[in-house]
Short mmCIF file of C-alpha atoms in Angstrom, two decimals:
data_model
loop_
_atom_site.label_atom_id
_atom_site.label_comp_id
_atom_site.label_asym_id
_atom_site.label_seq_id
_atom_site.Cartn_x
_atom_site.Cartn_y
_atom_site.Cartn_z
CA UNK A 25 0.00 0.00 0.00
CA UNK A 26 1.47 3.54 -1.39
CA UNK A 27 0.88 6.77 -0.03
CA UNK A 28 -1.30 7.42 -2.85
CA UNK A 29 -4.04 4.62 -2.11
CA UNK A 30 -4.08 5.19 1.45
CA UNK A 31 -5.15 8.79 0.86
CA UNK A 32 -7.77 7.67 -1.74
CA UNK A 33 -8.54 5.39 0.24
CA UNK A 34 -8.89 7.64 3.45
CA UNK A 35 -10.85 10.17 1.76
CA UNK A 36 -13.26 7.37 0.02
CA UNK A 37 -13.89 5.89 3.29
CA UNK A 38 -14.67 9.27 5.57
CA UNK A 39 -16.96 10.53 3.07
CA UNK A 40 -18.82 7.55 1.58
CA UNK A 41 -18.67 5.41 5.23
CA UNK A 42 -21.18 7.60 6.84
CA UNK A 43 -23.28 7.50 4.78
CA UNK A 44 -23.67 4.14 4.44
CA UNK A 45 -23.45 4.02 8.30
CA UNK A 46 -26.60 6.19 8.54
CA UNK A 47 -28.61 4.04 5.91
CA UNK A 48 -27.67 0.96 7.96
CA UNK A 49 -28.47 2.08 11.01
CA UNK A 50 -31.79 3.32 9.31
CA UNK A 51 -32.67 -0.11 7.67
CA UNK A 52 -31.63 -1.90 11.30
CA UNK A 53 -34.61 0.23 13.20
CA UNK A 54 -37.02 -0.30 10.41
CA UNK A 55 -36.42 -3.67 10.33
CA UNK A 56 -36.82 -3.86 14.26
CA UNK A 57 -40.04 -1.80 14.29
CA UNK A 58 -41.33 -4.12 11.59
CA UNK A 59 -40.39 -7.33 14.14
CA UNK A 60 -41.85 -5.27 16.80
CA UNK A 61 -44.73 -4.79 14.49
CA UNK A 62 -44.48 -1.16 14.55
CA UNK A 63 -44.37 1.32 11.60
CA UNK A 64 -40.88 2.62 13.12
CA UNK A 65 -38.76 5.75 11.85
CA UNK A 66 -38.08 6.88 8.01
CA UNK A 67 -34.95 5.24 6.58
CA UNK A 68 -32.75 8.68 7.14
CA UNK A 69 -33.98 9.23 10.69
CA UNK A 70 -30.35 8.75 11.81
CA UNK A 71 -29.23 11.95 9.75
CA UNK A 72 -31.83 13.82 10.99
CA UNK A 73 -31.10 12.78 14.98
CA UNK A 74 -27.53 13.55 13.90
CA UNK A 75 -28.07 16.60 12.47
CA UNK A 76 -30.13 17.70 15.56
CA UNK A 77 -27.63 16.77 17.76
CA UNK A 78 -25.10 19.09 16.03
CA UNK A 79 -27.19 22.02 16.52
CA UNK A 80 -27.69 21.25 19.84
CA UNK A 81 -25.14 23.35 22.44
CA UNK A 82 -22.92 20.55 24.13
CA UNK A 83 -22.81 20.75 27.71
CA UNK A 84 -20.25 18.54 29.02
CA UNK A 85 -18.59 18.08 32.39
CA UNK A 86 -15.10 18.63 31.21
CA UNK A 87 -12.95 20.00 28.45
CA UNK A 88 -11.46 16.36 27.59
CA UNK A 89 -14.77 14.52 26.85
CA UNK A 90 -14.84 15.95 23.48
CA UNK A 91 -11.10 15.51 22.68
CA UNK A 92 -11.16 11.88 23.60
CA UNK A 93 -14.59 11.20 21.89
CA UNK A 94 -12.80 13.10 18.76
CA UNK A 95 -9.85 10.91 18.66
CA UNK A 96 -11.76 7.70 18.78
CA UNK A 97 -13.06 8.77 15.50
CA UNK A 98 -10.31 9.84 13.74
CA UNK A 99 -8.67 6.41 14.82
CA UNK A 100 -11.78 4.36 13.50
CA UNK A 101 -11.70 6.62 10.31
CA UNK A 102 -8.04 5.29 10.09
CA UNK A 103 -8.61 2.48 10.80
CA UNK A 104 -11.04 1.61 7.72
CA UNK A 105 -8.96 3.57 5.73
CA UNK A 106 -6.41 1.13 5.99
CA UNK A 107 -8.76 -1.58 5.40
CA UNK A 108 -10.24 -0.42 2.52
CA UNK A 109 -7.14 0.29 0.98
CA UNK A 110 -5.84 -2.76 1.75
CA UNK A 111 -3.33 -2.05 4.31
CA UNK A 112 -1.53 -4.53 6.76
CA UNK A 113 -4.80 -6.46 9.09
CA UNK A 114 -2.80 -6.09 12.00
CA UNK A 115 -2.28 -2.16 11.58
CA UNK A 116 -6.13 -2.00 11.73
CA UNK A 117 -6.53 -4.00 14.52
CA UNK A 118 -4.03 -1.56 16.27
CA UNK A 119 -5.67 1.75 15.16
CA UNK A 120 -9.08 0.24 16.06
CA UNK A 121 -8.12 -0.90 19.65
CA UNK A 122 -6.44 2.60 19.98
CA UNK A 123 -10.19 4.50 18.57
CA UNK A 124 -11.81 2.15 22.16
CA UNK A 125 -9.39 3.30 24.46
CA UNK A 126 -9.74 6.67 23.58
CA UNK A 127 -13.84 6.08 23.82
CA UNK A 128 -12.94 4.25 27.09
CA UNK A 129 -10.92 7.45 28.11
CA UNK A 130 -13.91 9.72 27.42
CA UNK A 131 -16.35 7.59 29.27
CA UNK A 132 -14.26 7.76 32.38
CA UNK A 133 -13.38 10.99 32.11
CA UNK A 134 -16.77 11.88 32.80
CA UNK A 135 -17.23 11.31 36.70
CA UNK A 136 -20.50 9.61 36.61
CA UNK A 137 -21.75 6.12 38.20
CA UNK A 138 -23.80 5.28 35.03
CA UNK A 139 -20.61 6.41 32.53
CA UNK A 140 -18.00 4.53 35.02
CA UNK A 141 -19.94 1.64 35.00
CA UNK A 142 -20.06 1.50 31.41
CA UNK A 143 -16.94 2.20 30.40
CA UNK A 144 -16.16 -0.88 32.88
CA UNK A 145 -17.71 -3.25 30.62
CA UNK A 146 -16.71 -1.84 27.69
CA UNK A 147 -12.77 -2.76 29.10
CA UNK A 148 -14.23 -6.29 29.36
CA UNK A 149 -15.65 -6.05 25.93
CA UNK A 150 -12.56 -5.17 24.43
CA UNK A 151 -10.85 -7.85 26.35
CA UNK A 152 -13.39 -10.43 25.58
CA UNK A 153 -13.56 -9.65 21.50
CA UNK A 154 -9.59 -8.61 21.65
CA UNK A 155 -8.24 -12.46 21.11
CA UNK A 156 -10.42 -13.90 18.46
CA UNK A 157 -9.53 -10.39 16.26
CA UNK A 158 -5.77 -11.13 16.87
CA UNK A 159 -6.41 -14.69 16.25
CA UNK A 160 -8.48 -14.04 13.00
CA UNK A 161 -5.29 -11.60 11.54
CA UNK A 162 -2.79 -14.48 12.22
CA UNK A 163 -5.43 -17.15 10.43
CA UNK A 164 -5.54 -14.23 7.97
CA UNK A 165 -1.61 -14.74 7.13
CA UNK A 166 -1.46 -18.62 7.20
CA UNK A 167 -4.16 -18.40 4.48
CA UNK A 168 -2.95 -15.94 2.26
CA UNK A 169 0.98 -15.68 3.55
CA UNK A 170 0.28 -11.95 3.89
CA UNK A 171 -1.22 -9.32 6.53
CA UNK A 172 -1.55 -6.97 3.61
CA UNK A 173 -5.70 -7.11 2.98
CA UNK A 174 -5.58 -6.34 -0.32
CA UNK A 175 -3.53 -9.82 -1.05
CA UNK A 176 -7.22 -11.31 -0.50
CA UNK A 177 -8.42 -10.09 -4.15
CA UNK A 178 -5.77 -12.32 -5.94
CA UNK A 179 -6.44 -15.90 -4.05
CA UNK A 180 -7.89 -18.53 -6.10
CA UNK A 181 -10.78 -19.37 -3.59
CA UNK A 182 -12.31 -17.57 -0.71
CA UNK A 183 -10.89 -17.29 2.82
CA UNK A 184 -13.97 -18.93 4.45
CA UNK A 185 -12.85 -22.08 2.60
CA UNK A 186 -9.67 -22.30 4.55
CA UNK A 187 -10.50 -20.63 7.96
CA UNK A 188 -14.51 -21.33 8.13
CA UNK A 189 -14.13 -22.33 11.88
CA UNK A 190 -12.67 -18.19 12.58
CA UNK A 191 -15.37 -17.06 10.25
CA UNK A 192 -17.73 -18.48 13.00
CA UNK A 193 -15.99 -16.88 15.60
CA UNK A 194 -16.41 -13.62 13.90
CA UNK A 195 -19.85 -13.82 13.84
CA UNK A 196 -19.90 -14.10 17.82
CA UNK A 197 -17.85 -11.46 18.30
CA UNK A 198 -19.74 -9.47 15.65
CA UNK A 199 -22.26 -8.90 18.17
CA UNK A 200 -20.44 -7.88 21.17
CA UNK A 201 -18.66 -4.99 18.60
CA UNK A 202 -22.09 -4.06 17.06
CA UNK A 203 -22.82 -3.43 20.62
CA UNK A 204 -26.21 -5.50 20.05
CA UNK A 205 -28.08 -7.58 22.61
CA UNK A 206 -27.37 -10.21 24.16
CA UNK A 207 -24.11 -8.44 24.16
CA UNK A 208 -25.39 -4.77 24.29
CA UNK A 209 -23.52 -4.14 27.75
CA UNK A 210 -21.44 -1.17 28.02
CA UNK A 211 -23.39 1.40 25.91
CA UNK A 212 -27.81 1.30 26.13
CA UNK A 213 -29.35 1.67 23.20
CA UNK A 214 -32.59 0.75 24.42
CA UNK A 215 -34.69 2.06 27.52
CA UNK A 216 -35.01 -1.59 29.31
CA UNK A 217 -31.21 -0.84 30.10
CA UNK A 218 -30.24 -0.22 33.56
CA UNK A 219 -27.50 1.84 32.91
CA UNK A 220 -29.12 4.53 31.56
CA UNK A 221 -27.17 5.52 28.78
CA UNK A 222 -24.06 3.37 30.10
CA UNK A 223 -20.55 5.09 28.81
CA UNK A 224 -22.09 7.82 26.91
CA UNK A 225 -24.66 8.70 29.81
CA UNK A 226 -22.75 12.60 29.74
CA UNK A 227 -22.59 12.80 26.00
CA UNK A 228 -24.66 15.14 25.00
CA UNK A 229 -25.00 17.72 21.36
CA UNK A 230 -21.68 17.58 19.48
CA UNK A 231 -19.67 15.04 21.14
CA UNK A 232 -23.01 12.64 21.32
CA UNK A 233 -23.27 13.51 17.42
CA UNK A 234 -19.81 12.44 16.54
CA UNK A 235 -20.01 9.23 18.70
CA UNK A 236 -23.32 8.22 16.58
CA UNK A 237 -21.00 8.75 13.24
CA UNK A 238 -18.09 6.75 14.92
CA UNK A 239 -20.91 4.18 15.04
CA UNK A 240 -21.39 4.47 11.67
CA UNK A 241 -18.44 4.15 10.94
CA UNK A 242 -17.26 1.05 13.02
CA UNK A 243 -20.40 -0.89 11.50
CA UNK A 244 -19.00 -0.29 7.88
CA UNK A 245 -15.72 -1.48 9.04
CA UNK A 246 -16.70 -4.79 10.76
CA UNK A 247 -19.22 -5.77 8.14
CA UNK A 248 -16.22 -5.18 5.71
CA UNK A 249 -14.63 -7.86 7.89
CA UNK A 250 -17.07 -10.42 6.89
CA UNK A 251 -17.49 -9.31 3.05
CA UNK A 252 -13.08 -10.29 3.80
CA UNK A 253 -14.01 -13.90 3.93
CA UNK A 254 -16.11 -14.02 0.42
CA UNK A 255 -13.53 -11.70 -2.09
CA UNK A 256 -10.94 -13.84 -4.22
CA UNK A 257 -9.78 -13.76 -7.52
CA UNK A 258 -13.07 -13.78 -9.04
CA UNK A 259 -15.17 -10.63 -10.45
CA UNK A 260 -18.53 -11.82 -9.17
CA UNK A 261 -17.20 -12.30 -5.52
CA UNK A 262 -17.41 -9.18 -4.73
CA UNK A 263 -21.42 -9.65 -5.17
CA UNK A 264 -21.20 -12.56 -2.98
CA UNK A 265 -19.18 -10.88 -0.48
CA UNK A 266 -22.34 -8.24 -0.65
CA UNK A 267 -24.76 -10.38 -0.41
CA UNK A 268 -23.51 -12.60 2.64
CA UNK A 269 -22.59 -9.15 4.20
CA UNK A 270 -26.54 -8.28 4.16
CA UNK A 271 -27.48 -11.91 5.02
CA UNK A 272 -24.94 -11.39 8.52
CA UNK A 273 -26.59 -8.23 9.29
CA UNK A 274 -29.84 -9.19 9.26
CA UNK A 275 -28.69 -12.05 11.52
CA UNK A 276 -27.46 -10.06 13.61
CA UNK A 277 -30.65 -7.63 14.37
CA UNK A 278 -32.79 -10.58 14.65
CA UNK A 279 -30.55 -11.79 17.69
CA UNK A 280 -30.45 -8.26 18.73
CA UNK A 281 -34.55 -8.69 19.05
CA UNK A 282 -34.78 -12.48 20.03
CA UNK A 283 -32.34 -12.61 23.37
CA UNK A 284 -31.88 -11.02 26.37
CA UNK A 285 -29.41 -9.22 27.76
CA UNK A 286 -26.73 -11.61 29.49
CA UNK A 287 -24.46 -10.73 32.31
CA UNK A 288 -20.48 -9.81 31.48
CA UNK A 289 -19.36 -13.01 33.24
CA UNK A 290 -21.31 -14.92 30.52
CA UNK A 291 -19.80 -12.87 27.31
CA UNK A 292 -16.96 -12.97 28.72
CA UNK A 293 -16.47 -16.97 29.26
CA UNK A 294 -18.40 -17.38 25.78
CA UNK A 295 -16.82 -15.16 23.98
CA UNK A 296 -12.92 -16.98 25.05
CA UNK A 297 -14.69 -20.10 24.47
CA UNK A 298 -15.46 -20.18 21.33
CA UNK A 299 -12.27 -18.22 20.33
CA UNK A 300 -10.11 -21.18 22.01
CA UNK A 301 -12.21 -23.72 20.55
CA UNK A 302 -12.96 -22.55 17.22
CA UNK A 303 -9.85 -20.16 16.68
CA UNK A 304 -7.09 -22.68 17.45
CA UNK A 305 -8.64 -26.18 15.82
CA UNK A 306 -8.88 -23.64 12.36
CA UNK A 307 -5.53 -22.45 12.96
CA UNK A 308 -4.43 -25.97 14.02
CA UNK A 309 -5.74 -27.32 10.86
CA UNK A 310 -4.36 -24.44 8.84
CA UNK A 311 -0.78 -25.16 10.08
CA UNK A 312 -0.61 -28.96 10.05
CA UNK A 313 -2.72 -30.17 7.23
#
């Protein structure tokens, strides 16, 4: 990866990313209401809340809430930049865990129960979801003898023929990043929580605004994970990698409406579970057959 594509790439990504962010997040709560049977928001209600939010005066406790909030997106916007552009896997695993600590940072810096709490769990998030992403770059290598992403357009069949078992994985851990139930732990998105808003309870106008883009952003970014596992040397995979990209997200809103919340302990001890099992018999069988 040259200078060049990276800032192609970074410019592509922060301009095109949220907005297909927003209409994902838009489709998601139409798609719940519908489930819900309820008629549920227009498709661009997510602009519009956004777009509220910026002309709403922040009022936050301190001066560094904003900062940190700030640099967690600028780090996620890297961060799919160099995924997009095909950049080393294990770069954008570093950039990405650097956009949660900065999130984490702003959540503590707050002072409150509710945001202390959260930010708590999202530490244990990280931690459970962590392994299985540094396991999936390393079955990413053995695969294609490469971290560079873009190495993935040239194989001669898919990855999810050679690392299925990880592919699985990712799914599981999908949820806990899309921050959807029964995972939805450090950050309420719905009003059965009992954390109020968890780690953005203090957010509030601008800063709240740009940590609903960093959203946007992040879900772009993971679901380009999965579309990963479907793009080889073919033309046509990239509809594929579409296509099973959709099919994943749907699966994931109808967990997000079928289970309940679970307690940390149990994410947690899943979540390593079925990285040990699944991660290292794939990477077992990767190595050794």
């Amino acid at each position: 990866m040259d200078l060049i594509s990276f800032v192609i790439a970074l410019v592509a990504f922060a301009l095109v990313a949220p907005f297909l962010g927003g209409l994902i997040k838009g489709a998601d709560r139409i798609i719940t209401a519908r489930i819900q049977d309820r008629v549920g928001p227009p498709l661009l209600q997510p602009f519009y809340d956004v777009q509220k939010l910026w002309a709403k005066q922040s009022k936050p406790v301190n001066d560094f809430i904003g900062f940190y909030v700030l640099m967690s997106l600028i780090f996620a916007i890297l961060a799919g930049a160099f995924f997009f552009a095909g950049g080393n896997f294990l770069m954008v695993v570093f950039v990405l865990t650097l956009s949660a600590l900065f999130f984490v940072l702003a959540a503590f810096s707050a002072r409150s129960p509710y945001a202390d709490a959260g930010a708590s769990r999202e530490i244990i998030q990280v931690a459970a979801y962590e392994p299985l992403v540094i396991l999936m770059a390393v079955a990413f290598y053995l695969a294609s003898h490469s971290f560079n992403i873009s190495v993935s357009a040239t194989l001669e069949k898919p990855l999810i023929c050679e690392i299925p078992l990880i592919f699985l994985a990712l799914l599981f851990v999908l949820t806990i990043k899309l921050r959807k139930s029964p995972f939805d732990l450090s950050v309420a998105t719905e009003a059965h929580q009992e954390l109020v808003k968890g780690a953005i309870t203090e957010f509030s106008g601008r800063t709240l605004a740009l940590y609903e883009v960093m959203e946007w952003y992040e879900s772009v970014l993971f679901l380009g994970w999965v579309g990963l596992f479907f793009v080889f040397s073919a033309g046509w995979s990239w509809f594929l990698a579409l296509g099973c990209v959709i099919v994943v997200y749907f699966l994931e809103i109808m967990i997000d409406n079928n289970f309940a919340r679970v307690k940390w302990q149990a994410m947690f001890k899943w979540s390593w579970l079925v990285t040990l099992v699944l991660g290292f018999i794939n990477l077992f069988a990767l190595y050794w057959i």
